[in-house]
Amino acid sequence: MYAQMVESGQAGTSDQDKAFQDKIDRNVRIEPRDWMPEGYRKTLIRQISQHAHSEIVGQLPEGNWITRAPSLQRKAILLAKVQDEAGHGLYLYCAAETLGVSRDELTEQLLSGKAKYSSIFNYPTLTWADVGMIGWLVDGAAIMNQVPLQRCSYGPYSRAMIRVCKEESFHQRQGFDIVRALVEGTEDQKAMAQDALNRWWWPAIMMFGPPDADSTHSEQSMKWGIKLNSNDELRQKFVDQTVPQAEWLGLTLPDPDLKWNEDRQSYDFGTPDWDEFFNVIKGNGICNRERLDARNKAWDDGAWFREGLMAHAEKTTKQNIAAE
Amino acid sequence: MSTEFPLWEVFIRGQHGLAHRHVGSLHAPDAELALKSARDVYTRRNEGVSIWVVPSSAIAALDPSEAEQNFAPSESKIYRHPTFFDIPEDVGAM
Ligand SMILES: [Fe+2]
Ligand SMILES: [Fe+2]
């Protein structure tokens, strides 16, 4: 997901810890100045900031196509979608900051490569059809994860998720609409959509993180109400929702093991290449370097401007004080 | 040199006639840019007709751990609610 394999802190055993857990069990939201265990605070900072970094880095693969969108309307739509993602990043950074970490620290962690972001954004967008796949599949997967997070135990995170979810449906639909236009077009356009699906399907499946059996950090996070569904649960839901949509589009999902299971009333599906996943997480995906370089360049190139704005703000404050 | 912009709290009036409501926060060098950013970040879909921004550092808040002492006194004063009083039905609307 947008936050994958978040390392989870430990719960304490003091009376305060017990009262805290009791509050969560009673569904009382935790707010920034409430007492909370250090483990809860640190896990949340990792999770929310990873989520924020994903929104920010996630602008890059789609941004790649803004200037080359096939029509002015598609361009305006994509621009609005990418702008939303910037907004999502900002809501989330602010939520993380309520836990006592500064924006500069968070930025530094991303730029130095210390913080992670979702594996999915390290794949390239080779054709226009990839932009459709990102909206349809990647935003679709993100929705699966973000909808339950609206009920998470930390107030600012939950409120940020509510805002984000209001905007996500547009993202998935515009992606589906791009794919639909392609499959209803020429043979070449349909082939382009199929090719993009072949490349994006497995990375999208892997977004949900490792199988539950290998997911070491889930238990405490679930107890704390900051992870609400298991990776496999959400993955299954995503597959069940997406297969009929692919069929409707007349596209073939690149999984020979995919088939309806009458007993489970769900689709059985194959195993992704988890070696590839861990390799991408370690920084060796196709675009990891490029993504980090792009973020570093944007940060460095903007330094003079940020400094100028602050200098101007300080000067006008001084003048205002002098005038009073 | 660190140039982290100060934090601002954003309040938006959703519709004419409603009060401004806190919607989130953002970093900006000054009030003017805080307002512009607030418009871009928080009103991309007609969410408001007016925006206030306030430096976060200017907000004073009660300590949440003292909530009980702070809000308990009103709990025992149920006579502050109109339903405390029994008005016979034949008195009519009141
Ligand atoms: Fe997003
Ligand atoms: Fe999105």
Coordinates of C-alpha atoms and ligand atoms in Angstrom, one line a residue:
Chain A
M1 CA 0.0 0.0 0.0
Y2 CA 1.1 3.6 0.2
A3 CA 2.6 2.7 3.6
Q4 CA 4.2 -0.8 3.3
M5 CA 5.9 -2.9 6.0
V6 CA 5.8 -0.1 8.5
E7 CA 7.9 -1.2 11.5
S8 CA 5.7 -1.3 14.5
G9 CA 6.6 -0.1 18.0
Q10 CA 5.9 -1.9 21.3
A11 CA 3.1 -1.4 23.6
G12 CA 3.9 -0.8 27.3
T13 CA 2.4 -2.4 30.4
S14 CA 1.8 0.6 32.6
D15 CA -1.6 1.7 33.8
Q16 CA -1.3 4.6 31.4
D17 CA -0.8 2.2 28.5
K18 CA -3.8 0.1 29.6
A19 CA -6.0 3.2 29.8
F20 CA -4.8 4.2 26.4
Q21 CA -5.6 0.8 24.9
D22 CA -9.0 0.9 26.6
K23 CA -9.7 4.3 24.9
I24 CA -8.9 2.8 21.5
D25 CA -11.1 -0.2 22.2
R26 CA -13.9 2.1 23.1
N27 CA -13.4 3.9 19.7
V28 CA -12.3 7.2 21.3
R29 CA -10.1 9.1 18.9
I30 CA -6.6 10.0 20.1
E31 CA -5.7 13.6 19.6
P32 CA -2.3 15.3 19.3
R33 CA -1.9 16.5 22.9
D34 CA -3.3 13.3 24.5
W35 CA -0.9 11.0 26.2
M36 CA 0.2 8.2 23.9
P37 CA 2.8 5.4 24.1
E38 CA 6.1 6.3 22.4
G39 CA 5.7 3.2 20.2
Y40 CA 2.3 4.4 19.0
R41 CA 3.7 7.8 18.2
K42 CA 6.7 6.5 16.4
T43 CA 4.8 3.9 14.4
L44 CA 2.3 6.5 13.3
I45 CA 5.0 9.0 12.2
R46 CA 6.6 6.2 10.1
Q47 CA 3.2 5.2 8.6
I48 CA 1.8 8.7 7.9
S49 CA 5.0 10.1 6.6
Q50 CA 5.5 7.0 4.3
H51 CA 2.0 7.6 3.1
A52 CA 2.7 11.3 2.5
H53 CA 6.0 10.6 0.6
S54 CA 4.0 8.1 -1.6
E55 CA 1.6 10.9 -2.5
I56 CA 4.4 13.2 -3.4
V57 CA 6.6 10.8 -5.3
G58 CA 3.4 9.4 -6.9
Q59 CA 3.0 12.6 -8.8
L60 CA 6.2 11.9 -10.9
P61 CA 5.1 8.9 -13.0
E62 CA 1.9 10.7 -14.0
G63 CA 3.5 14.1 -14.3
N64 CA 5.7 12.5 -17.0
W65 CA 2.6 12.5 -19.3
I66 CA 1.0 15.9 -18.5
T67 CA 2.7 17.7 -21.4
R68 CA 1.9 14.8 -23.8
A69 CA -1.7 14.0 -22.9
P70 CA -3.6 13.3 -26.1
S71 CA -6.1 16.1 -25.8
L72 CA -6.5 19.4 -23.9
Q73 CA -9.3 18.0 -21.8
R74 CA -7.2 14.9 -20.8
K75 CA -4.4 17.2 -20.0
A76 CA -6.6 19.4 -17.7
I77 CA -8.0 16.3 -16.0
L78 CA -4.5 14.8 -15.4
L79 CA -3.2 18.1 -14.1
A80 CA -6.1 18.3 -11.6
K81 CA -5.5 14.7 -10.6
V82 CA -1.8 15.2 -10.0
Q83 CA -2.6 18.4 -8.1
D84 CA -4.9 16.5 -5.8
E85 CA -2.0 14.1 -5.0
A86 CA 0.1 17.1 -4.0
G87 CA -2.7 18.1 -1.7
H88 CA -2.9 14.6 -0.2
G89 CA 0.8 14.7 0.6
L90 CA 0.3 18.1 2.3
Y91 CA -2.7 16.9 4.4
L92 CA -0.7 13.9 5.5
Y93 CA 2.6 15.7 6.3
C94 CA 0.5 18.1 8.5
A95 CA -1.0 15.0 10.3
A96 CA 2.4 13.6 10.9
E97 CA 3.7 16.9 12.2
T98 CA 1.1 16.9 15.0
L99 CA 3.1 14.0 16.4
G100 CA 6.1 16.2 17.0
V101 CA 8.2 15.8 13.9
S102 CA 9.0 18.8 11.7
R103 CA 8.3 19.2 8.0
D104 CA 12.0 19.7 7.3
E105 CA 12.9 16.4 9.1
L106 CA 10.3 14.6 7.0
T107 CA 11.6 16.1 3.8
E108 CA 15.1 15.2 4.7
Q109 CA 14.2 11.6 5.4
L110 CA 12.6 11.3 1.9
L111 CA 15.5 13.1 0.1
S112 CA 18.2 11.1 1.8
G113 CA 16.5 7.8 1.0
K114 CA 16.0 7.0 4.7
A115 CA 12.2 7.0 4.5
K116 CA 10.4 4.7 2.2
Y117 CA 7.5 5.3 -0.2
S118 CA 5.3 2.9 -2.0
S119 CA 7.0 0.3 -4.3
I120 CA 4.5 1.1 -7.0
F121 CA 5.9 4.5 -7.9
N122 CA 9.3 3.0 -8.9
Y123 CA 7.8 1.6 -12.2
P124 CA 8.1 3.7 -15.4
T125 CA 5.1 5.1 -17.3
L126 CA 6.1 4.1 -20.9
T127 CA 2.9 4.9 -22.7
W128 CA -0.3 7.0 -22.3
A129 CA -2.1 3.7 -21.4
D130 CA 0.1 3.6 -18.2
V131 CA -1.6 6.7 -17.0
G132 CA -4.9 5.0 -17.3
M133 CA -3.6 1.9 -15.5
I134 CA -2.3 4.1 -12.6
G135 CA -5.7 5.7 -12.1
W136 CA -7.8 2.5 -12.5
L137 CA -5.5 0.1 -10.6
V138 CA -3.2 2.1 -8.4
D139 CA -5.7 4.6 -7.2
G140 CA -8.2 1.7 -7.0
A141 CA -5.9 -0.2 -4.7
A142 CA -5.3 2.9 -2.7
I143 CA -9.0 3.4 -2.1
M144 CA -9.3 -0.1 -0.7
N145 CA -6.7 0.8 1.9
Q146 CA -7.7 4.4 2.6
V147 CA -11.5 3.9 3.1
P148 CA -11.0 1.8 6.3
L149 CA -8.3 4.2 7.5
Q150 CA -10.9 6.9 7.8
R151 CA -11.9 5.1 11.0
C152 CA -8.3 4.8 12.3
S153 CA -7.6 5.7 16.0
Y154 CA -5.6 8.9 15.4
G155 CA -7.8 11.9 14.9
P156 CA -5.6 14.0 12.5
Y157 CA -4.8 10.9 10.3
S158 CA -8.4 9.9 10.2
R159 CA -9.5 13.4 9.2
A160 CA -6.8 13.5 6.5
M161 CA -8.1 10.2 5.1
I162 CA -11.7 11.5 5.0
R163 CA -10.5 14.4 2.8
V164 CA -8.4 12.1 0.7
C165 CA -11.2 9.6 0.1
K166 CA -13.5 12.3 -1.1
E167 CA -11.1 13.0 -3.9
E168 CA -9.9 9.5 -4.8
S169 CA -13.0 8.3 -6.6
F170 CA -12.4 10.9 -9.4
H171 CA -8.9 9.5 -9.7
Q172 CA -9.9 6.0 -10.3
R173 CA -12.7 6.9 -12.7
Q174 CA -10.6 9.1 -14.9
G175 CA -8.1 6.3 -15.1
F176 CA -10.8 3.8 -16.1
D177 CA -12.1 6.3 -18.6
I178 CA -8.7 6.5 -20.3
V179 CA -8.4 2.7 -20.5
R180 CA -12.0 2.5 -21.8
A181 CA -11.3 5.0 -24.6
L182 CA -8.3 2.9 -25.6
V183 CA -10.1 -0.4 -25.7
E184 CA -12.9 1.1 -27.7
G185 CA -10.4 2.6 -30.2
T186 CA -8.2 1.0 -32.8
E187 CA -6.5 -2.4 -32.6
D188 CA -3.2 -0.7 -31.8
Q189 CA -4.8 1.3 -29.0
K190 CA -6.4 -1.8 -27.5
A191 CA -3.0 -3.5 -27.7
M192 CA -1.4 -0.6 -25.9
A193 CA -3.9 -0.9 -23.1
Q194 CA -3.3 -4.7 -22.8
D195 CA 0.5 -4.1 -22.8
A196 CA 0.2 -1.6 -20.0
L197 CA -2.1 -3.9 -18.0
N198 CA 0.4 -6.7 -18.3
R199 CA 3.1 -4.5 -16.8
W200 CA 1.0 -2.9 -14.0
W201 CA -1.1 -5.8 -12.8
W202 CA 1.5 -7.5 -10.6
P203 CA 3.0 -4.4 -9.2
A204 CA -0.5 -3.3 -8.2
I205 CA -1.1 -6.7 -6.5
M206 CA 2.1 -6.2 -4.6
M207 CA 1.1 -2.8 -3.3
F208 CA -0.8 -4.4 -0.5
G209 CA 2.5 -5.6 1.0
P210 CA 3.8 -9.1 1.8
P211 CA 1.4 -12.0 2.6
D212 CA 0.0 -12.0 6.1
A213 CA 2.1 -15.0 7.1
D214 CA 5.3 -12.9 6.5
S215 CA 3.8 -9.6 7.8
T216 CA 5.7 -9.2 11.0
H217 CA 4.4 -5.7 12.0
S218 CA 0.7 -6.0 11.6
E219 CA -0.5 -7.3 15.0
Q220 CA 0.4 -4.4 17.2
S221 CA -0.7 -1.8 14.6
M222 CA -4.1 -3.6 14.4
K223 CA -4.5 -3.5 18.1
W224 CA -3.7 0.2 18.1
G225 CA -6.3 0.8 15.4
I226 CA -3.9 2.2 12.8
K227 CA -4.0 -0.8 10.5
L228 CA -7.6 -2.0 10.0
N229 CA -7.3 -4.9 7.5
S230 CA -4.7 -7.4 6.8
N231 CA -2.7 -7.2 3.5
D232 CA -4.2 -10.4 2.1
E233 CA -7.8 -9.4 3.0
L234 CA -7.4 -6.1 1.1
R235 CA -5.6 -7.8 -1.8
Q236 CA -8.4 -10.3 -2.2
K237 CA -11.0 -7.5 -2.2
F238 CA -9.1 -5.7 -4.8
V239 CA -8.9 -8.7 -7.1
D240 CA -12.6 -9.5 -6.7
Q241 CA -13.5 -6.0 -7.6
T242 CA -11.1 -5.6 -10.5
V243 CA -11.5 -8.9 -12.4
P244 CA -15.1 -8.1 -13.6
Q245 CA -14.0 -4.6 -14.7
A246 CA -11.1 -6.1 -16.7
E247 CA -13.6 -8.5 -18.3
W248 CA -15.9 -5.6 -19.1
L249 CA -13.1 -3.8 -20.8
G250 CA -12.2 -7.0 -22.8
L251 CA -8.7 -7.1 -21.3
T252 CA -6.9 -10.2 -20.0
L253 CA -5.3 -10.1 -16.6
P254 CA -1.7 -11.6 -16.9
D255 CA -2.3 -14.4 -14.4
P256 CA -2.9 -18.0 -15.6
D257 CA -4.0 -19.1 -12.1
L258 CA -6.8 -16.6 -11.9
K259 CA -10.1 -18.3 -11.6
W260 CA -13.4 -18.0 -9.8
N261 CA -13.7 -20.1 -6.7
E262 CA -17.4 -21.1 -6.2
D263 CA -16.8 -22.2 -2.6
R264 CA -15.1 -19.1 -1.4
Q265 CA -17.2 -16.8 -3.7
S266 CA -13.9 -15.1 -4.6
Y267 CA -11.2 -15.3 -7.2
D268 CA -8.2 -17.6 -6.7
F269 CA -5.1 -15.9 -8.1
G270 CA -1.3 -16.5 -8.5
T271 CA 1.6 -15.5 -6.4
P272 CA 3.5 -12.3 -7.3
D273 CA 7.2 -12.3 -7.6
W274 CA 8.0 -11.2 -4.0
D275 CA 11.7 -11.1 -4.8
E276 CA 11.0 -8.3 -7.2
F277 CA 8.9 -6.5 -4.5
F278 CA 11.7 -6.7 -1.9
N279 CA 14.2 -5.6 -4.4
V280 CA 12.2 -2.5 -5.3
I281 CA 11.7 -1.7 -1.6
K282 CA 15.5 -2.0 -1.1
G283 CA 15.9 0.7 -3.7
N284 CA 16.7 -1.3 -6.8
G285 CA 13.6 -0.9 -8.8
I286 CA 13.6 0.5 -12.3
C287 CA 13.0 4.1 -11.3
N288 CA 14.1 4.4 -7.6
R289 CA 17.1 6.5 -8.5
E290 CA 15.3 8.7 -10.9
R291 CA 12.5 9.4 -8.4
L292 CA 14.8 10.4 -5.6
D293 CA 17.0 12.5 -8.0
A294 CA 13.8 14.3 -9.2
R295 CA 12.7 15.1 -5.6
N296 CA 16.2 16.2 -4.6
K297 CA 16.5 18.4 -7.7
A298 CA 13.2 20.1 -7.0
W299 CA 14.2 20.7 -3.4
D300 CA 17.6 22.1 -4.3
D301 CA 16.4 24.2 -7.2
G302 CA 13.7 25.7 -5.0
A303 CA 16.0 26.7 -2.1
W304 CA 16.7 30.2 -3.3
F305 CA 13.0 30.8 -3.7
R306 CA 12.1 29.5 -0.2
E307 CA 14.8 31.7 1.3
G308 CA 13.6 34.7 -0.7
L309 CA 10.0 34.2 0.5
M310 CA 11.1 34.0 4.2
A311 CA 13.4 37.0 3.9
H312 CA 10.5 39.0 2.4
A313 CA 8.1 37.8 5.1
E314 CA 10.6 38.8 7.8
K315 CA 11.2 42.2 6.3
T316 CA 7.4 43.0 6.1
T317 CA 6.9 41.8 9.7
K318 CA 9.6 44.2 10.8
Q319 CA 8.1 47.1 8.8
N320 CA 4.7 46.4 10.2
I321 CA 6.0 46.4 13.8
A322 CA 7.9 49.7 13.1
A323 CA 4.8 51.3 11.7
E324 CA 2.7 50.5 14.7
Chain B
M1 CA 20.1 28.0 6.5
S2 CA 16.8 26.4 7.5
T3 CA 13.9 28.1 5.9
E4 CA 11.0 26.0 7.2
F5 CA 7.9 28.1 6.8
P6 CA 5.8 28.7 9.9
L7 CA 2.6 26.6 10.4
W8 CA -0.9 28.2 9.9
E9 CA -4.3 26.8 10.8
V10 CA -6.9 27.1 8.1
F11 CA -10.6 27.9 8.7
I12 CA -13.2 27.8 6.0
R13 CA -16.7 29.1 5.7
G14 CA -18.4 26.4 3.7
Q15 CA -21.5 28.3 2.8
H16 CA -22.9 31.8 3.3
G17 CA -24.5 31.9 6.8
L18 CA -22.3 29.2 8.3
A19 CA -19.4 29.7 10.8
H20 CA -15.8 29.2 9.7
R21 CA -14.6 25.7 10.5
H22 CA -11.1 24.4 11.1
V23 CA -10.2 22.2 8.1
G24 CA -6.4 21.6 8.5
S25 CA -3.1 23.4 8.5
L26 CA -0.3 24.3 6.1
H27 CA 3.2 25.9 6.0
A28 CA 3.6 29.4 4.5
P29 CA 6.1 32.3 4.9
D30 CA 3.4 34.9 5.5
A31 CA -0.4 35.4 5.8
E32 CA -0.8 36.4 2.1
L33 CA 0.8 33.2 0.8
A34 CA -0.9 31.1 3.5
L35 CA -4.3 32.3 2.2
K36 CA -3.3 31.6 -1.4
S37 CA -2.1 28.1 -0.5
A38 CA -5.2 27.5 1.6
R39 CA -7.3 28.2 -1.4
D40 CA -5.2 25.8 -3.6
V41 CA -5.0 23.0 -1.0
Y42 CA -8.4 23.2 0.7
T43 CA -10.9 24.6 -1.8
R44 CA -10.3 22.8 -5.0
R45 CA -13.9 21.7 -5.2
N46 CA -16.0 24.6 -4.1
E47 CA -15.5 23.8 -0.4
G48 CA -15.8 27.4 0.7
V49 CA -16.7 31.0 0.3
S50 CA -14.3 32.5 2.8
I51 CA -10.9 31.6 4.3
W52 CA -9.2 32.5 7.6
V53 CA -5.6 31.6 8.4
V54 CA -4.1 31.9 11.9
P55 CA -0.5 31.3 12.9
S56 CA -0.7 28.0 14.8
S57 CA 1.6 29.5 17.5
A58 CA -1.2 32.0 18.3
I59 CA -3.7 29.3 19.3
A60 CA -4.0 28.7 23.1
A61 CA -5.7 25.5 24.1
L62 CA -6.9 23.8 27.3
D63 CA -4.8 20.8 28.5
P64 CA -6.7 17.7 27.4
S65 CA -5.6 15.9 30.6
E66 CA -7.6 18.4 32.5
A67 CA -10.8 17.9 30.5
E68 CA -12.6 16.3 33.4
Q69 CA -12.1 19.2 35.8
N70 CA -12.9 21.7 33.0
F71 CA -16.1 20.2 31.8
A72 CA -17.5 18.4 34.8
P73 CA -19.2 21.5 36.4
S74 CA -21.8 21.7 33.7
E75 CA -22.8 18.1 34.0
S76 CA -24.6 18.5 37.3
K77 CA -26.5 21.6 36.2
I78 CA -29.2 19.8 34.3
Y79 CA -31.7 22.6 35.1
R80 CA -29.9 24.6 32.3
H81 CA -31.8 22.4 29.8
P82 CA -35.5 23.3 29.1
T83 CA -36.5 19.6 29.4
F84 CA -35.7 19.8 33.2
F85 CA -39.0 21.6 33.8
D86 CA -42.3 19.9 33.7
I87 CA -44.9 22.0 31.9
P88 CA -48.5 20.7 32.0
E89 CA -49.8 20.0 28.5
D90 CA -52.9 22.2 28.9
V91 CA -50.6 25.2 29.4
G92 CA -50.0 25.1 25.6
A93 CA -46.9 25.7 23.6
M94 CA -43.9 27.1 25.5
Ligands
FE1 FE -3.7 10.3 -3.3
FE2 FE -5.2 9.4 -6.0

